[in-house]
PDB file of C-alpha atoms and ligand atoms in Angstrom:
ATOM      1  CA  UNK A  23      10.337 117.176-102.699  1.00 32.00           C
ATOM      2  CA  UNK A  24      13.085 118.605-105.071  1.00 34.00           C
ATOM      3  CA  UNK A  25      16.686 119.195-103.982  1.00 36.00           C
ATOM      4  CA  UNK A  26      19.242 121.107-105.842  1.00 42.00           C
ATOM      5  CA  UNK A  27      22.060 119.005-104.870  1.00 40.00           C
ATOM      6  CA  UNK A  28      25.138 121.580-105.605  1.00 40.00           C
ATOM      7  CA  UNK A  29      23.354 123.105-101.861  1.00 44.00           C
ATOM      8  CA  UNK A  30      25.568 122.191 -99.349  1.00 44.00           C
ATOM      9  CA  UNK A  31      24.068 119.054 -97.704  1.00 44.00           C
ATOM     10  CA  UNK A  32      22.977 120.715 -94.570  1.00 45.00           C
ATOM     11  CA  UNK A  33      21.006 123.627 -96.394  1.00 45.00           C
ATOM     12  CA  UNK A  34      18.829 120.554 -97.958  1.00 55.00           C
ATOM     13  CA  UNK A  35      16.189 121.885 -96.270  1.00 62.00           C
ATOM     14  CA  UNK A  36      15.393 118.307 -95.309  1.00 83.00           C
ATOM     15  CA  UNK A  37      14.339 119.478 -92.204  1.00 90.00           C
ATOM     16  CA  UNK A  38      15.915 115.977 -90.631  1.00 95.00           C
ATOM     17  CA  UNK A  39      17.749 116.789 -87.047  1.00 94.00           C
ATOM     18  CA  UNK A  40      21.296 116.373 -87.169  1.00 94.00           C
ATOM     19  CA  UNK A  41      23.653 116.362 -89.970  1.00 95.00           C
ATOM     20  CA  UNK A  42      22.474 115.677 -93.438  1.00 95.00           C
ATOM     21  CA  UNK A  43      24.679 113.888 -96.476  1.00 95.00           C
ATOM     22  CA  UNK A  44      23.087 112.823 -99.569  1.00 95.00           C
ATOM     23  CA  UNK A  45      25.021 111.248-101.949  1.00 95.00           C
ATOM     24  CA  UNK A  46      24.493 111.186-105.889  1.00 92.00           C
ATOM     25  CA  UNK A  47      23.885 107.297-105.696  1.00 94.00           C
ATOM     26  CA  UNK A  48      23.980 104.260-103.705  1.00 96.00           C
ATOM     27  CA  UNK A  49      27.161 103.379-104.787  1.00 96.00           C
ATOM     28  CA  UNK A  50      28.586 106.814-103.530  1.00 96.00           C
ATOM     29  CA  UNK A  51      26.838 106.599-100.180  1.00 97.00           C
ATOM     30  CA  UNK A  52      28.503 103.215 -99.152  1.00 97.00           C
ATOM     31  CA  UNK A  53      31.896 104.958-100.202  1.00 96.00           C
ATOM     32  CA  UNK A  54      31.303 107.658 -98.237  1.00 96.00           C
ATOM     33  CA  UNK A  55      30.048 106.286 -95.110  1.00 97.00           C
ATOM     34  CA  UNK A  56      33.162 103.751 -95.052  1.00 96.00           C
ATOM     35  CA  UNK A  57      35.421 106.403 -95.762  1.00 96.00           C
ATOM     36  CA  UNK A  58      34.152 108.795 -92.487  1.00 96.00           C
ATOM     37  CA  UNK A  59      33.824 105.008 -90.448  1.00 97.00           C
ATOM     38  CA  UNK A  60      37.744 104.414 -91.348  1.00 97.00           C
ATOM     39  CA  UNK A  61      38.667 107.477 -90.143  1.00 96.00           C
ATOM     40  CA  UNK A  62      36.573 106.875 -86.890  1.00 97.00           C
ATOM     41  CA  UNK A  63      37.574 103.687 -86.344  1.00 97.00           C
ATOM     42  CA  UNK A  64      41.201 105.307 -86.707  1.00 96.00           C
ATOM     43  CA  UNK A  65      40.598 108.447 -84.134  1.00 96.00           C
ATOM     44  CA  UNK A  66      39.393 106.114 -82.108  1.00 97.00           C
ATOM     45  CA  UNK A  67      42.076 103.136 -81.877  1.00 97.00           C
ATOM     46  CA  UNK A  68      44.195 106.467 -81.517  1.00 97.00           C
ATOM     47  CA  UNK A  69      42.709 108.231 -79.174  1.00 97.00           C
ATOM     48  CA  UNK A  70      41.283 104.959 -76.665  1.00 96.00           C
ATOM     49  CA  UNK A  71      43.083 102.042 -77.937  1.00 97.00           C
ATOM     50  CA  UNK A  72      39.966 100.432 -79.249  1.00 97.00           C
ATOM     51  CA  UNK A  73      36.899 100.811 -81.554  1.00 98.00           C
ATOM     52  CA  UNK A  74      33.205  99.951 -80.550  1.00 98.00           C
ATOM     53  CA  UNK A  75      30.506  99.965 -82.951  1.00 98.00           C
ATOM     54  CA  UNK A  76      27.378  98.809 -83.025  1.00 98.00           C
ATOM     55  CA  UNK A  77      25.490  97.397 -86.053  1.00 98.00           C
ATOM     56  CA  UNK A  78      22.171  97.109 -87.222  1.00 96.00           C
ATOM     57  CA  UNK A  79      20.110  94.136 -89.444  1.00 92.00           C
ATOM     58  CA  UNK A  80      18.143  94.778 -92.248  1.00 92.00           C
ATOM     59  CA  UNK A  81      19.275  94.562 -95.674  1.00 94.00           C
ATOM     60  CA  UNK A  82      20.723  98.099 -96.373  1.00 96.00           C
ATOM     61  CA  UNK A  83      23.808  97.505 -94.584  1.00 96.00           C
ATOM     62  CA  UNK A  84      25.141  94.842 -96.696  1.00 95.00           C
ATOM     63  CA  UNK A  85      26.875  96.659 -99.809  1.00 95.00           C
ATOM     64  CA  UNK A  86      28.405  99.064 -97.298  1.00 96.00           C
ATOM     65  CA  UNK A  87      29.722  95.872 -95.233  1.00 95.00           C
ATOM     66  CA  UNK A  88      30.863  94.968 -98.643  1.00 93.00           C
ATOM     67  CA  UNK A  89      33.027  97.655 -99.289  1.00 94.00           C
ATOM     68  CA  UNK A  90      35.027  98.155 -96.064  1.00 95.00           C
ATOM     69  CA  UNK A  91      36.021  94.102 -96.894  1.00 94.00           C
ATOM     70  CA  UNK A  92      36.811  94.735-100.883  1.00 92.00           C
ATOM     71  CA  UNK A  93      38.474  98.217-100.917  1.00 92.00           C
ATOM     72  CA  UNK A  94      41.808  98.612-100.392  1.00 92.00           C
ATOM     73  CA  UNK A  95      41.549 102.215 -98.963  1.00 93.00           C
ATOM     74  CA  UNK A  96      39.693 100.736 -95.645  1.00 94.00           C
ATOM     75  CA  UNK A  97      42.463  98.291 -95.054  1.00 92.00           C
ATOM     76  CA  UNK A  98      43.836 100.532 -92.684  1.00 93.00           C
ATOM     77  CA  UNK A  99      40.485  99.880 -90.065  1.00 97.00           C
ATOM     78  CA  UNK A 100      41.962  98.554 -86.565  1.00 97.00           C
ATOM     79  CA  UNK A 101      39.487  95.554 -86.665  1.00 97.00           C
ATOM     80  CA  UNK A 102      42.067  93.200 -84.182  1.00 98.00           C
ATOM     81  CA  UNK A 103      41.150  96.528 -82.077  1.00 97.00           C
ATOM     82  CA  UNK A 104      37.623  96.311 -82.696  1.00 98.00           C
ATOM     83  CA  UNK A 105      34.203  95.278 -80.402  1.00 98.00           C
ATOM     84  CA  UNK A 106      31.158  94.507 -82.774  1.00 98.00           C
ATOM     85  CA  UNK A 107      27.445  94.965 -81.081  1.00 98.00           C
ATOM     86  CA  UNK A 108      24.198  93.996 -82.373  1.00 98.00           C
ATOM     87  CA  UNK A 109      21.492  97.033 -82.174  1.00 98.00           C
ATOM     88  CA  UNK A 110      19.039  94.778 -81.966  1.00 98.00           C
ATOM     89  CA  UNK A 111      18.287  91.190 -82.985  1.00 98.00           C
ATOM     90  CA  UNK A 112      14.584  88.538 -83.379  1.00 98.00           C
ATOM     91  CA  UNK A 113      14.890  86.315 -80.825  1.00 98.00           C
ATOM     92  CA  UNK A 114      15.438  83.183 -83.109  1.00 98.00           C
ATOM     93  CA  UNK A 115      17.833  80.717 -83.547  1.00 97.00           C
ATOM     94  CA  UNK A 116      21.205  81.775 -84.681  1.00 95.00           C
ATOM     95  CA  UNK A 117      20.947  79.580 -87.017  1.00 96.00           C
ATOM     96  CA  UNK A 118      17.951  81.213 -88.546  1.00 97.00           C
ATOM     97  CA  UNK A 119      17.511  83.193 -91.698  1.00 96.00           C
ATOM     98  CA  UNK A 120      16.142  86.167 -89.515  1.00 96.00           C
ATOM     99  CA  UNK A 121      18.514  86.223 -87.392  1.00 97.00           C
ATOM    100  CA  UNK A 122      20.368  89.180 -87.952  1.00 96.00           C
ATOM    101  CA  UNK A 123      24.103  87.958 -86.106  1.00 97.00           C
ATOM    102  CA  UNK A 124      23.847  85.517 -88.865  1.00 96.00           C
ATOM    103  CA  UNK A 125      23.546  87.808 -91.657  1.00 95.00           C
ATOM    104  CA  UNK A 126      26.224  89.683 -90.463  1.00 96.00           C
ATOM    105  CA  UNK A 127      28.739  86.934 -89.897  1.00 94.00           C
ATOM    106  CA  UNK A 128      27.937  86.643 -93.474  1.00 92.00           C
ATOM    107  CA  UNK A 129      28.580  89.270 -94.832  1.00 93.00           C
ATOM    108  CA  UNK A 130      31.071  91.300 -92.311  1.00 95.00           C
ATOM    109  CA  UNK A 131      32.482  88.953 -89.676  1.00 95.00           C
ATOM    110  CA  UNK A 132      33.875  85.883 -91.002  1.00 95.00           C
ATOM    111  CA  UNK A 133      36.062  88.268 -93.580  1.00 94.00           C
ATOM    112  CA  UNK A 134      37.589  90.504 -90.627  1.00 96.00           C
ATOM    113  CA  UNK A 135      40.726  89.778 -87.742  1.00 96.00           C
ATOM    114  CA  UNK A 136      37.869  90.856 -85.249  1.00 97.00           C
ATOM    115  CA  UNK A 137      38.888  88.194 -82.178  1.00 98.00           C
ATOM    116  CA  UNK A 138      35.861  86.399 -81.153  1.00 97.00           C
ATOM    117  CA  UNK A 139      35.681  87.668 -77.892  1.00 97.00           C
ATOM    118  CA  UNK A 140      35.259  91.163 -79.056  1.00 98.00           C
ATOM    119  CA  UNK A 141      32.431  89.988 -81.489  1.00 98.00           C
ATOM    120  CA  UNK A 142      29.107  90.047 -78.988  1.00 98.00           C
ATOM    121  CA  UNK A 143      26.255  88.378 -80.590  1.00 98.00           C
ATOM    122  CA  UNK A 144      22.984  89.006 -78.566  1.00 98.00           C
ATOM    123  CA  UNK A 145      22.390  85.733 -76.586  1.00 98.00           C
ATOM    124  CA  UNK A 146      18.565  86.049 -77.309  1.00 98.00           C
ATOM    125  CA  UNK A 147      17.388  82.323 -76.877  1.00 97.00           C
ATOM    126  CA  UNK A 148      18.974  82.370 -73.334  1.00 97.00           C
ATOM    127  CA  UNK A 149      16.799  83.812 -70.045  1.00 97.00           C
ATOM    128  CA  UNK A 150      17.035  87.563 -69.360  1.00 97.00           C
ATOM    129  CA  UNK A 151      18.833  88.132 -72.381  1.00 98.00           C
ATOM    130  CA  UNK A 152      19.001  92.071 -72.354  1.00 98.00           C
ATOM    131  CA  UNK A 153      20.978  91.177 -68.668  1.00 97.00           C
ATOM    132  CA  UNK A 154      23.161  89.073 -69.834  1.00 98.00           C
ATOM    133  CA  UNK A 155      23.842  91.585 -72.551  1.00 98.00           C
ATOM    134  CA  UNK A 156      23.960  94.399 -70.002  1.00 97.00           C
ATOM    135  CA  UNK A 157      26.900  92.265 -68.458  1.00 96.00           C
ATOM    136  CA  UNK A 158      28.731  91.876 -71.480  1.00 97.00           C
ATOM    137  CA  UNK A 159      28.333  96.074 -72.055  1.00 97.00           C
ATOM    138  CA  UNK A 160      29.602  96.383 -68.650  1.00 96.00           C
ATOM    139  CA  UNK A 161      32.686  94.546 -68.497  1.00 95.00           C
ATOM    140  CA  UNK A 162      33.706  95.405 -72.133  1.00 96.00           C
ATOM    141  CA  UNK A 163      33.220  98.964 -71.111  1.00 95.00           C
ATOM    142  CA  UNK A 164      35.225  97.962 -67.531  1.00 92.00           C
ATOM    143  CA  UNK A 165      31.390  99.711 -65.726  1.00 91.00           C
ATOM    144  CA  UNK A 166      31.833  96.136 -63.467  1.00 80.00           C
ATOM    145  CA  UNK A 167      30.976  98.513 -60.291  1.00 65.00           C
ATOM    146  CA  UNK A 168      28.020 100.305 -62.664  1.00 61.00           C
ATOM    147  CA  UNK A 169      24.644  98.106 -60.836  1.00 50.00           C
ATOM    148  CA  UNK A 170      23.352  98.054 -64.392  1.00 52.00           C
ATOM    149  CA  UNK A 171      21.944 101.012 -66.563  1.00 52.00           C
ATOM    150  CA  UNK A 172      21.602 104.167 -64.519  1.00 47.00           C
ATOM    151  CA  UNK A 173      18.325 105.607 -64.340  1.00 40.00           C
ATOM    152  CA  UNK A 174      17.882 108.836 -66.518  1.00 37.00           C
ATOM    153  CA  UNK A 175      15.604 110.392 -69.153  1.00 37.00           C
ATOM    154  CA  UNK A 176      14.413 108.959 -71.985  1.00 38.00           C
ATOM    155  CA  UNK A 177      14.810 108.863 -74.876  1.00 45.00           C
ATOM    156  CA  UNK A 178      18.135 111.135 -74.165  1.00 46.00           C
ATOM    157  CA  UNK A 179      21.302 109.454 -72.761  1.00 47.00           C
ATOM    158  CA  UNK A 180      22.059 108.445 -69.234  1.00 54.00           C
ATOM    159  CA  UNK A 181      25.136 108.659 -67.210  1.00 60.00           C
ATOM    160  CA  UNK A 182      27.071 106.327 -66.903  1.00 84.00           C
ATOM    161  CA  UNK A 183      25.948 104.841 -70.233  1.00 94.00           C
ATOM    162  CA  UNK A 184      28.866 102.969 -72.130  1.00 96.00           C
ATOM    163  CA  UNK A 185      29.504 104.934 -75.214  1.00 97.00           C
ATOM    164  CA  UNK A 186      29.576 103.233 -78.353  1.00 98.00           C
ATOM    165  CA  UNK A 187      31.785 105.129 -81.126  1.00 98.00           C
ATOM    166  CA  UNK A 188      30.090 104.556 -84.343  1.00 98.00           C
ATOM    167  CA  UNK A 189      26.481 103.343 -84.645  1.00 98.00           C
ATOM    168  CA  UNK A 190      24.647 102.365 -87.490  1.00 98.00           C
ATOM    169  CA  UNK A 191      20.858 102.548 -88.187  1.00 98.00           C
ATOM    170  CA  UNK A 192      18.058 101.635 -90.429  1.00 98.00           C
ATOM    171  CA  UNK A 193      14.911 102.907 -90.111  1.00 98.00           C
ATOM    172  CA  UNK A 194      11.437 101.251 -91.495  1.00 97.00           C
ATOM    173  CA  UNK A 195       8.848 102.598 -93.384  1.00 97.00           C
ATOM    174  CA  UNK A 196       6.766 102.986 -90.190  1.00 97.00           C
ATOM    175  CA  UNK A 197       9.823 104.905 -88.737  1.00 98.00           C
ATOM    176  CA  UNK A 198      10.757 102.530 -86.193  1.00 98.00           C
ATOM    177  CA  UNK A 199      14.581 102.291 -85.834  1.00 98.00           C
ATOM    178  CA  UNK A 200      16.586  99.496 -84.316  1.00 98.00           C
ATOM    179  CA  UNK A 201      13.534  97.328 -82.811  1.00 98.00           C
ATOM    180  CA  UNK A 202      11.908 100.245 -81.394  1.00 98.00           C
ATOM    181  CA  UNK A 203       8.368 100.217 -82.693  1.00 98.00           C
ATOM    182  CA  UNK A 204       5.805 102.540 -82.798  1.00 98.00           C
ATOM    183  CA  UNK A 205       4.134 102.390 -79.372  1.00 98.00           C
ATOM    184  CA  UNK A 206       6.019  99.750 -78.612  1.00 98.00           C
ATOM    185  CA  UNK A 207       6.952  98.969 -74.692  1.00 98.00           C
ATOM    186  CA  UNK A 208      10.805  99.295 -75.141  1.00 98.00           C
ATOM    187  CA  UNK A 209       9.839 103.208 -76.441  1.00 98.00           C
ATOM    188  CA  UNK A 210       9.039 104.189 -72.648  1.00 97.00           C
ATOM    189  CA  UNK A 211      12.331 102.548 -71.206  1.00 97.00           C
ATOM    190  CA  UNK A 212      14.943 104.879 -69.390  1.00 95.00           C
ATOM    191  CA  UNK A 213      16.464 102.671 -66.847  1.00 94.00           C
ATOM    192  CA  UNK A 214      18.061  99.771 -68.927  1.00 96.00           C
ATOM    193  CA  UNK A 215      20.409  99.713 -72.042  1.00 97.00           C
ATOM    194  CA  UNK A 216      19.166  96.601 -73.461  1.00 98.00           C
ATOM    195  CA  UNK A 217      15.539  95.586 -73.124  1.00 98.00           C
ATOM    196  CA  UNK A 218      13.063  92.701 -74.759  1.00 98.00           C
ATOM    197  CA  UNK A 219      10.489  94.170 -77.402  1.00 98.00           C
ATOM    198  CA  UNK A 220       7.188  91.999 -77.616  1.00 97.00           C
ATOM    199  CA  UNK A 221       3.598  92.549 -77.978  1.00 94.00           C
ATOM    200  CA  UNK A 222       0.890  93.825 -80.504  1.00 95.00           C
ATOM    201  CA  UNK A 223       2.776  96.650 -81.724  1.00 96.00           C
ATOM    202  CA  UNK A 224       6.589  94.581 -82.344  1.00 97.00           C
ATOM    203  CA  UNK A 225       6.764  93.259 -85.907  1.00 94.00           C
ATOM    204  CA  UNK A 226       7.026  89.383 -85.065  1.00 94.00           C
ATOM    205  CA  UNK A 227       9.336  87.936 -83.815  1.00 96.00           C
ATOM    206  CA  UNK A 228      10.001  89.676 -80.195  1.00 97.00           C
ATOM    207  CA  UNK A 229      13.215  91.269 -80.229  1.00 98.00           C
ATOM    208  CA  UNK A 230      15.969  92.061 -78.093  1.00 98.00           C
ATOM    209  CA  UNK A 231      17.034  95.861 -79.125  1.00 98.00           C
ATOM    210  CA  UNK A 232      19.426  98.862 -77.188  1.00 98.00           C
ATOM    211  CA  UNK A 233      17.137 100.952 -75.860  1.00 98.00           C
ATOM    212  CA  UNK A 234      16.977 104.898 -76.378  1.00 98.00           C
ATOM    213  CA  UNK A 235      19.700 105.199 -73.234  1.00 97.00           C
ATOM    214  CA  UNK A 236      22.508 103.280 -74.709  1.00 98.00           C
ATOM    215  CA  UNK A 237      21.999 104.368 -78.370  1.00 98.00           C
ATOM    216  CA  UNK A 238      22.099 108.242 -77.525  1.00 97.00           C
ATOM    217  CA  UNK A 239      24.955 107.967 -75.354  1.00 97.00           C
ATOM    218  CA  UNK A 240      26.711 107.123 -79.042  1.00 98.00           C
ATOM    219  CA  UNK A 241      29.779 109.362 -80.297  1.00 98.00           C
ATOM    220  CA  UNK A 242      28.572 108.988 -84.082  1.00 98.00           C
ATOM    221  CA  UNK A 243      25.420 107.693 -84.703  1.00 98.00           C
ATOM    222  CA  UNK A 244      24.699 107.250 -88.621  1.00 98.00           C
ATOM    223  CA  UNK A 245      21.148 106.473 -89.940  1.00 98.00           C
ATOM    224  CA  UNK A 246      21.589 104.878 -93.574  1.00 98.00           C
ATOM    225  CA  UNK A 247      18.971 105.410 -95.930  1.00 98.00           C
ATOM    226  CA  UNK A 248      18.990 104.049 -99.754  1.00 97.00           C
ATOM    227  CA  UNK A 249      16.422 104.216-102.456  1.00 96.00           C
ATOM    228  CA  UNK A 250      13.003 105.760-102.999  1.00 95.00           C
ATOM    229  CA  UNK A 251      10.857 103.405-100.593  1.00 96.00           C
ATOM    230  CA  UNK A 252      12.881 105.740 -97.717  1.00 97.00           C
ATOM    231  CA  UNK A 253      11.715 109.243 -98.805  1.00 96.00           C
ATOM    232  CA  UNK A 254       7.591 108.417 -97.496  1.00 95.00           C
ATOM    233  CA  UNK A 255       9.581 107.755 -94.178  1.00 97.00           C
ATOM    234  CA  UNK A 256      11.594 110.747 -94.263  1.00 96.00           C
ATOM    235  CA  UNK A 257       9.127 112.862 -94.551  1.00 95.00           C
ATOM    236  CA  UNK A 258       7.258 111.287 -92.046  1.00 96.00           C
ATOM    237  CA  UNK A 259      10.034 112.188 -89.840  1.00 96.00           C
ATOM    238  CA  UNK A 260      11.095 115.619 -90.637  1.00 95.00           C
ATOM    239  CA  UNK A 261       7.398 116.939 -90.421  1.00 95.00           C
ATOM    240  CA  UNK A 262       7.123 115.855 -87.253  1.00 96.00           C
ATOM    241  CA  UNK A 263      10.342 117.325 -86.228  1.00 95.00           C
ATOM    242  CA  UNK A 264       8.554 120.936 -87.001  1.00 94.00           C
ATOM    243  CA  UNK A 265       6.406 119.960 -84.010  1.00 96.00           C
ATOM    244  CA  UNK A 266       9.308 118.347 -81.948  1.00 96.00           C
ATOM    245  CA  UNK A 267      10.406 114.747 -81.483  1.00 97.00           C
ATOM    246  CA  UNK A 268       7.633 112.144 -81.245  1.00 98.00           C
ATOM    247  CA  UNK A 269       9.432 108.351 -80.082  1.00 98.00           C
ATOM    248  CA  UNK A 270       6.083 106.808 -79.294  1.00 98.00           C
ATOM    249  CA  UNK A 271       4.887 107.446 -83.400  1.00 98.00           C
ATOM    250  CA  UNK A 272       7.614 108.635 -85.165  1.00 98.00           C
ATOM    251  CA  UNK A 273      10.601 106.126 -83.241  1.00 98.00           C
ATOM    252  CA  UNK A 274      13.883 107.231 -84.802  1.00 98.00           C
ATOM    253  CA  UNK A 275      12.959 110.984 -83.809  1.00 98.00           C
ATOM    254  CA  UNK A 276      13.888 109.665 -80.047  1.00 98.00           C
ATOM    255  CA  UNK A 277      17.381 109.265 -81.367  1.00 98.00           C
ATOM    256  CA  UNK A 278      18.765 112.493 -79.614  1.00 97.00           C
ATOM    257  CA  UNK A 279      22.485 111.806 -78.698  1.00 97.00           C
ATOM    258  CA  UNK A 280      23.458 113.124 -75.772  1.00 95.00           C
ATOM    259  CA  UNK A 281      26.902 114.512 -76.833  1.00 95.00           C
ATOM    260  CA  UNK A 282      27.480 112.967 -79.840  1.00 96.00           C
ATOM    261  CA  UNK A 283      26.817 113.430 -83.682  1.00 97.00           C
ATOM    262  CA  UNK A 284      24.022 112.384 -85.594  1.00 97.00           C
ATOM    263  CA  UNK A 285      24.184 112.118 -89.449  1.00 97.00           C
ATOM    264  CA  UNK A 286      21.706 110.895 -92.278  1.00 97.00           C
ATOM    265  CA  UNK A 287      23.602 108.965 -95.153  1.00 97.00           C
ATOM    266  CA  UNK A 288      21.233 109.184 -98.523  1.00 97.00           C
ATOM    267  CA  UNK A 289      21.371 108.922-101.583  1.00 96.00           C
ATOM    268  CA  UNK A 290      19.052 111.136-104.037  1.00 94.00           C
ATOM    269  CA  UNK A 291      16.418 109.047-104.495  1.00 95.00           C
ATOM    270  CA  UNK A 292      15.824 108.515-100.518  1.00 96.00           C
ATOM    271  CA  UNK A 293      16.144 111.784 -99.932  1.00 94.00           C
ATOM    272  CA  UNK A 294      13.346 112.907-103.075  1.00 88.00           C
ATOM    273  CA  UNK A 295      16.241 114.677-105.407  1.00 75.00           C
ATOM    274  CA  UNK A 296      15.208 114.661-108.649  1.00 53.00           C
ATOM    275  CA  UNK A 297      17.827 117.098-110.340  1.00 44.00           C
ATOM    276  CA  UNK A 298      21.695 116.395-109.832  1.00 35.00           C
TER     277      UNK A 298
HETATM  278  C1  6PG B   4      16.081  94.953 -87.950  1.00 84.92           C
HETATM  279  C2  6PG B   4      16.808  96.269 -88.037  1.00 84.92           C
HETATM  280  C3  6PG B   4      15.841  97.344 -88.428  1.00 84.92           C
HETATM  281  C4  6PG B   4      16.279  97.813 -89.799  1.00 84.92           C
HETATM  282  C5  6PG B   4      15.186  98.576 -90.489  1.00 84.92           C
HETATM  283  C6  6PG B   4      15.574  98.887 -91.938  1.00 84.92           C
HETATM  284  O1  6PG B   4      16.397  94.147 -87.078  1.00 84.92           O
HETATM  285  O2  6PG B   4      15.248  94.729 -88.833  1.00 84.92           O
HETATM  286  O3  6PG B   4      17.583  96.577 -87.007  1.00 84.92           O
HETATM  287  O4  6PG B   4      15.741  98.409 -87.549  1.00 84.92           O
HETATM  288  O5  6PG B   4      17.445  98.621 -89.671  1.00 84.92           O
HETATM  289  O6  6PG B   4      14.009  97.776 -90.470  1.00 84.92           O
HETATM  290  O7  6PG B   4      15.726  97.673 -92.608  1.00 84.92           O
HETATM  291  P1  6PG B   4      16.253  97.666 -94.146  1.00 84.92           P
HETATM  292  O8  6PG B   4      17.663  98.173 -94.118  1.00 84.92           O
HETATM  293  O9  6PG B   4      16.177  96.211 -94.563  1.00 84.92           O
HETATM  294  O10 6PG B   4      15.321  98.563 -94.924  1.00 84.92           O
END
């Protein structure tokens, strides 16, 4: 696939649902994502008094954590204001290199004023931990009197979900997103905001991942893709979208928020341009 980039992003043609911004290179991508997350995280601290975002692992991230710590023009994000999430994490040790609260810390948390009891690491080495993260949801969210994740359809929101502001995803080359495999259990689940992901189709270790629920009830919900190992994936994902959403095969295509926004951030060579 060729794009003539001077289209505006949305007439790409991708075919991917939701907004579309492709960026000339990597380096412009991270710049523009943390310019639209500033001005979230802003609206938001303006409009609610706080900022909750929820991040994912994988390596993509990192540069973009990078430059909301080095650049002077995000200095203005309300981070003492701010509640960090996990989208998912391998139930390992914290201490280990999979572990994805431990990457972060690295490379986002120990730099930022974020108070530690608005940073919410998954406790995944702990019994039931998609309850005890439930709990945590619910009282940062003040849902105390919510019984736990109200039942609805999946994969689109449910009410009474709390409602993340900004959300970041990666998605794999088989098009799972988060740690929602293909076919994998946590796929099915419309009753809970935080589930465990094992078994024969969960890319080892078991995980602990938000489920369809809590990640569509998102007000911005930004999938980040960088380099040419993404554009087999996105392809995958907008032909499929010609024949409608498919979260058992095609995962991230169950991303459907229920009133929010969601936006691709690529640069050319994810998204196949070739001419600039
Ligand atoms: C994880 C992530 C996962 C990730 C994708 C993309 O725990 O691994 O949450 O969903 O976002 O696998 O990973 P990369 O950014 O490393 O390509």
């Amino acid at each position: 696939m060729t794009y003539d980039l001077n289209e505006p992003a949305a007439d790409h043609g991708l075919g991917l649902p939701g907004e579309v911004h492709v960026a000339a290179d990597a380096d412009d991508l991270y710049d523009d994502l943390a310019l639209v997350f500033t001005s979230l995280a802003i609206k938001a601290h303006d409009e609610r008094g706080e900022f909750h975002i929820a991040l994912s692992g994988g390596t993509t991230p990192w540069p973009f954590y990078h430059r909301l710590l080095i650049d002077t023009r995000f200095r203005a994000i309300p981070w003492e204001r701010t509640h960090i999430w996990i989208v998912d994490e391998r139930r390992v040790p914290d201490d280990d290199d999979l572990n994805n609260f431990k990457s972060l810390r690295g490379s986002l948390l120990e730099d930022i004023p974020t108070p530690p009891s608005q940073i919410h690491p998954m406790m995944v080495m702990r019994d039931d931990p998609a309850g005890l993260y439930e709990a945590e949801l619910r009282t940062a969210f003040g849902l105390e009197g919510n019984s736990g994740s109200s039942p609805g359809p999946a994969p689109g929101g449910t009410p009474g979900a709390p409602r993340m502001d900004f959300v970041l995803l990666g998605m794999g080359g088989d098009c799972h997103t988060a740690s929602l495999f293909p076919k994998s259990d946590a796929i099915h689940v419309a009753d809970r905001w935080i589930v465990v992901n094992e078994g024969p189709n969960v890319t080892p270790p078991d995980r602990v991942t938000m489920t369809y629920p809590l990640l569509n009830a998102a007000r911005q919900l930004a999938v980040l893709c960088v380099g040419s190992k993404k554009t087999e994936a996105l392809v995958r994902v907008a032909d499929q979208m010609k024949a409608g959403p498919d979260p058992v095969n095609v995962p991230i295509t169950g991303i459907q928020p229920t009133d929010g926004e969601l936006t691709w951030y690529l640069d050319k060579d994810a998204a196949g341009c070739k001419d600039l």
